Short mmCIF file of C-alpha atoms in Angstrom, two decimals:
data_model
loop_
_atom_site.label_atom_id
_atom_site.label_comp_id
_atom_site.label_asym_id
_atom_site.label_seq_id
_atom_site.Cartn_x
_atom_site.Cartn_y
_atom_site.Cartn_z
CA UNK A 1 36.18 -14.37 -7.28
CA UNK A 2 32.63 -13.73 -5.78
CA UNK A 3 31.12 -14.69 -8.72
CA UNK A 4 32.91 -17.62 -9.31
CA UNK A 5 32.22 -19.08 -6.05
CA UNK A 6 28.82 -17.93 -6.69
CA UNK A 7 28.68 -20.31 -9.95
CA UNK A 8 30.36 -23.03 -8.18
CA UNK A 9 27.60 -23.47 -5.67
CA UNK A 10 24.88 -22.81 -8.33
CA UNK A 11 23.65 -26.40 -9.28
CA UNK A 12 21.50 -26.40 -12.53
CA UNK A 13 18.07 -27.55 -12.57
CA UNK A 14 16.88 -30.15 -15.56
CA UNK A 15 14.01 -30.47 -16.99
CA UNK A 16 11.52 -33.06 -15.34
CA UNK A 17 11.69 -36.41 -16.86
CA UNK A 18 8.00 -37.40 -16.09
CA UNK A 19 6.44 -33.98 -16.66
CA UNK A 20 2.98 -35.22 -18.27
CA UNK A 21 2.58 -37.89 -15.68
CA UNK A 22 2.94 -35.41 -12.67
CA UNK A 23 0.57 -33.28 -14.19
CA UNK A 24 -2.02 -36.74 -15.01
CA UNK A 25 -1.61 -36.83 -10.95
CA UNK A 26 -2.32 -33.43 -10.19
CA UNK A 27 -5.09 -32.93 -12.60
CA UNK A 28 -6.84 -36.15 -11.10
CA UNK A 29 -6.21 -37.09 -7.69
CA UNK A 30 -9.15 -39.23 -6.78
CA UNK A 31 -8.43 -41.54 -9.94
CA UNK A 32 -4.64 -42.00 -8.88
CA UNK A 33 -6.14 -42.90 -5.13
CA UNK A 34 -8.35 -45.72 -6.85
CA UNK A 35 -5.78 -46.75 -8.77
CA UNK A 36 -2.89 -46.99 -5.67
CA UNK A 37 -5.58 -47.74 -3.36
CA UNK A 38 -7.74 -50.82 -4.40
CA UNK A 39 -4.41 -52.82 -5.19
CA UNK A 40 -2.99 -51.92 -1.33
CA UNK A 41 -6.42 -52.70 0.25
CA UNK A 42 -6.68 -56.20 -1.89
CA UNK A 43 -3.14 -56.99 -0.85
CA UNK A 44 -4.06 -56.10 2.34
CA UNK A 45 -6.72 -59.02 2.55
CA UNK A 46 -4.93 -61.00 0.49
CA UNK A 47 -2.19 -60.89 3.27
CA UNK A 48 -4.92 -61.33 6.06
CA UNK A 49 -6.29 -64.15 4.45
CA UNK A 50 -3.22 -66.00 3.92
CA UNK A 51 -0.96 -65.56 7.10
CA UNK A 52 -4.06 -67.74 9.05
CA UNK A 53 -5.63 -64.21 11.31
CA UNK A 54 -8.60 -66.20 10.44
CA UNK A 55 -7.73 -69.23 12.14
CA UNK A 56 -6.29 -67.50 14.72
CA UNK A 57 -9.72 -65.23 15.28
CA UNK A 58 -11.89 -68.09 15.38
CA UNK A 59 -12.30 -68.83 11.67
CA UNK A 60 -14.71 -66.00 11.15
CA UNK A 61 -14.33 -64.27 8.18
CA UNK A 62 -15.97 -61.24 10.07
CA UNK A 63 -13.06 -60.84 11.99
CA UNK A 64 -10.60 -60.94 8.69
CA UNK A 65 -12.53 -58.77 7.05
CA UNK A 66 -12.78 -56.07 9.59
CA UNK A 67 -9.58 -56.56 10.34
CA UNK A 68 -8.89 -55.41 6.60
CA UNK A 69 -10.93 -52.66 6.74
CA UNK A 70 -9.42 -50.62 9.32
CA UNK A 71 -6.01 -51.46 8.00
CA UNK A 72 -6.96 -50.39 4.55
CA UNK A 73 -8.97 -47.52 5.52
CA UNK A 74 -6.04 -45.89 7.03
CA UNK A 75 -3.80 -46.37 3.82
CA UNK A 76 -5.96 -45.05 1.90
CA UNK A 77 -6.80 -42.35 4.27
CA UNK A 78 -2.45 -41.55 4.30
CA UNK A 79 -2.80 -41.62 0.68
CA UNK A 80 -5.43 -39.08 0.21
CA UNK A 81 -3.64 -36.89 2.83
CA UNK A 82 -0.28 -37.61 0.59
CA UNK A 83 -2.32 -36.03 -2.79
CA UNK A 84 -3.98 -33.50 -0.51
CA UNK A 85 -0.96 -31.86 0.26
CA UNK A 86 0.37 -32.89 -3.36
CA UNK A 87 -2.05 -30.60 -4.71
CA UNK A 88 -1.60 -27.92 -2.07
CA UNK A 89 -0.18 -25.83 -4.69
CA UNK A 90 -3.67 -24.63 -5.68
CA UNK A 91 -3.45 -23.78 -9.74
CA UNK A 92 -0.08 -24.09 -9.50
CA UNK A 93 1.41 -27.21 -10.83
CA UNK A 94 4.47 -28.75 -9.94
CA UNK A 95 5.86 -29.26 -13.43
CA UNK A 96 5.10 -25.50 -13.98
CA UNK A 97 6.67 -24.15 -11.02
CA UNK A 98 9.55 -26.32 -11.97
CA UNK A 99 9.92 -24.68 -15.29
CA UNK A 100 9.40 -21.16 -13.80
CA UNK A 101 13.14 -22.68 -11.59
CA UNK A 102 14.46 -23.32 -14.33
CA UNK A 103 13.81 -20.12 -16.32
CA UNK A 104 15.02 -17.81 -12.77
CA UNK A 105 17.99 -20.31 -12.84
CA UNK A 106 18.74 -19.23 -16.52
CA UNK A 107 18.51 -15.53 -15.49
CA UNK A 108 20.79 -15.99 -12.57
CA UNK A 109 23.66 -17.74 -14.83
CA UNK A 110 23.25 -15.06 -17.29
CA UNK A 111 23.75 -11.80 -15.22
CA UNK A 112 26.74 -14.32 -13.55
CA UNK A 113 28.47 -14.66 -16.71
CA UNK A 114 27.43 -10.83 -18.09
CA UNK A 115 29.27 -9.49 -14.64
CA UNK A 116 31.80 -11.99 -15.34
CA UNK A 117 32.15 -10.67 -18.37
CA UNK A 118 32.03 -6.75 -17.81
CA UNK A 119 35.33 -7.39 -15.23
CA UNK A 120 37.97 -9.17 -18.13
CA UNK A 121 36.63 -6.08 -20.36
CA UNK A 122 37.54 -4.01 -17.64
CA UNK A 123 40.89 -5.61 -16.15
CA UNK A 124 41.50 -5.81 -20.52
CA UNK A 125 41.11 -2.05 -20.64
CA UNK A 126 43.31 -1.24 -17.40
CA UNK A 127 45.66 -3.91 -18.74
CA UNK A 128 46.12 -1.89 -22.10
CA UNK A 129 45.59 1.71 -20.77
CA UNK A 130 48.71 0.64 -18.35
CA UNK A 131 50.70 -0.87 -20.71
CA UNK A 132 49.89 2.03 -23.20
CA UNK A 133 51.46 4.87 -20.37
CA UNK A 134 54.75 3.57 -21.03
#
């Protein structure tokens, strides 16, 4: 019974979908922050530009652009923190510790079922060493 509610609670773990990409991430951080963060920071002043903060500041483009700068410097500030603590793992990588989850996960099911197992052998023995005393 133990067991069993052991096994109920025990939710398997799959395989990551996106396993090469995570490790693309990992392996080069600074790239990924280029990549995610010139888009933000042109969006950013795209935004600026178009919502009228430079009509509203004057019509200096200084403004706007400064403006921009301190917006964008923070994203791209939270999104170096983000892969700093992405890669907090050290050599570790995410997809691998994954698999080494999985692979525990596997060992846990098996000695569940192999203790499963050993107790019908054993309630099958008493069964016919009982029903053999009669």
């Amino acid at each position: 019974l133990l067991d069993q509610r052991a096994m109920s609670r025990h939710v398997p773990l799959e395989p990551l979908k996106y396993e090469g990409a995570l490790e693309f991430v990992e392996k080069r951080p600074f790239t990924m922050l280029g990549a995610v963060g010139t888009p933000v920071v042109g969006a950013l002043l795209y935004k600026n530009l178009k919502s009228g903060l430079a009509d509203s500041a004057g019509g200096k483009l200084s403004v706007v652009l400064m403006h921009t700068r301190v917006v964008g410097q923070f994203s791209v500030l939270a999104l170096l923190v983000g892969a700093m603590i992405m890669s907090g793992n050290g050599p570790q990588s995410f997809a691998k510790a994954h698999r080494e989850k999985i692979a525990e996960q596997k060992l846990i099911d098996e000695e569940i079922l192999r203790r499963q197992s050993k107790k019908a052998d054993s309630a099958a023995a008493a069964a016919a060493a009982a029903g053999g005393s009669k």
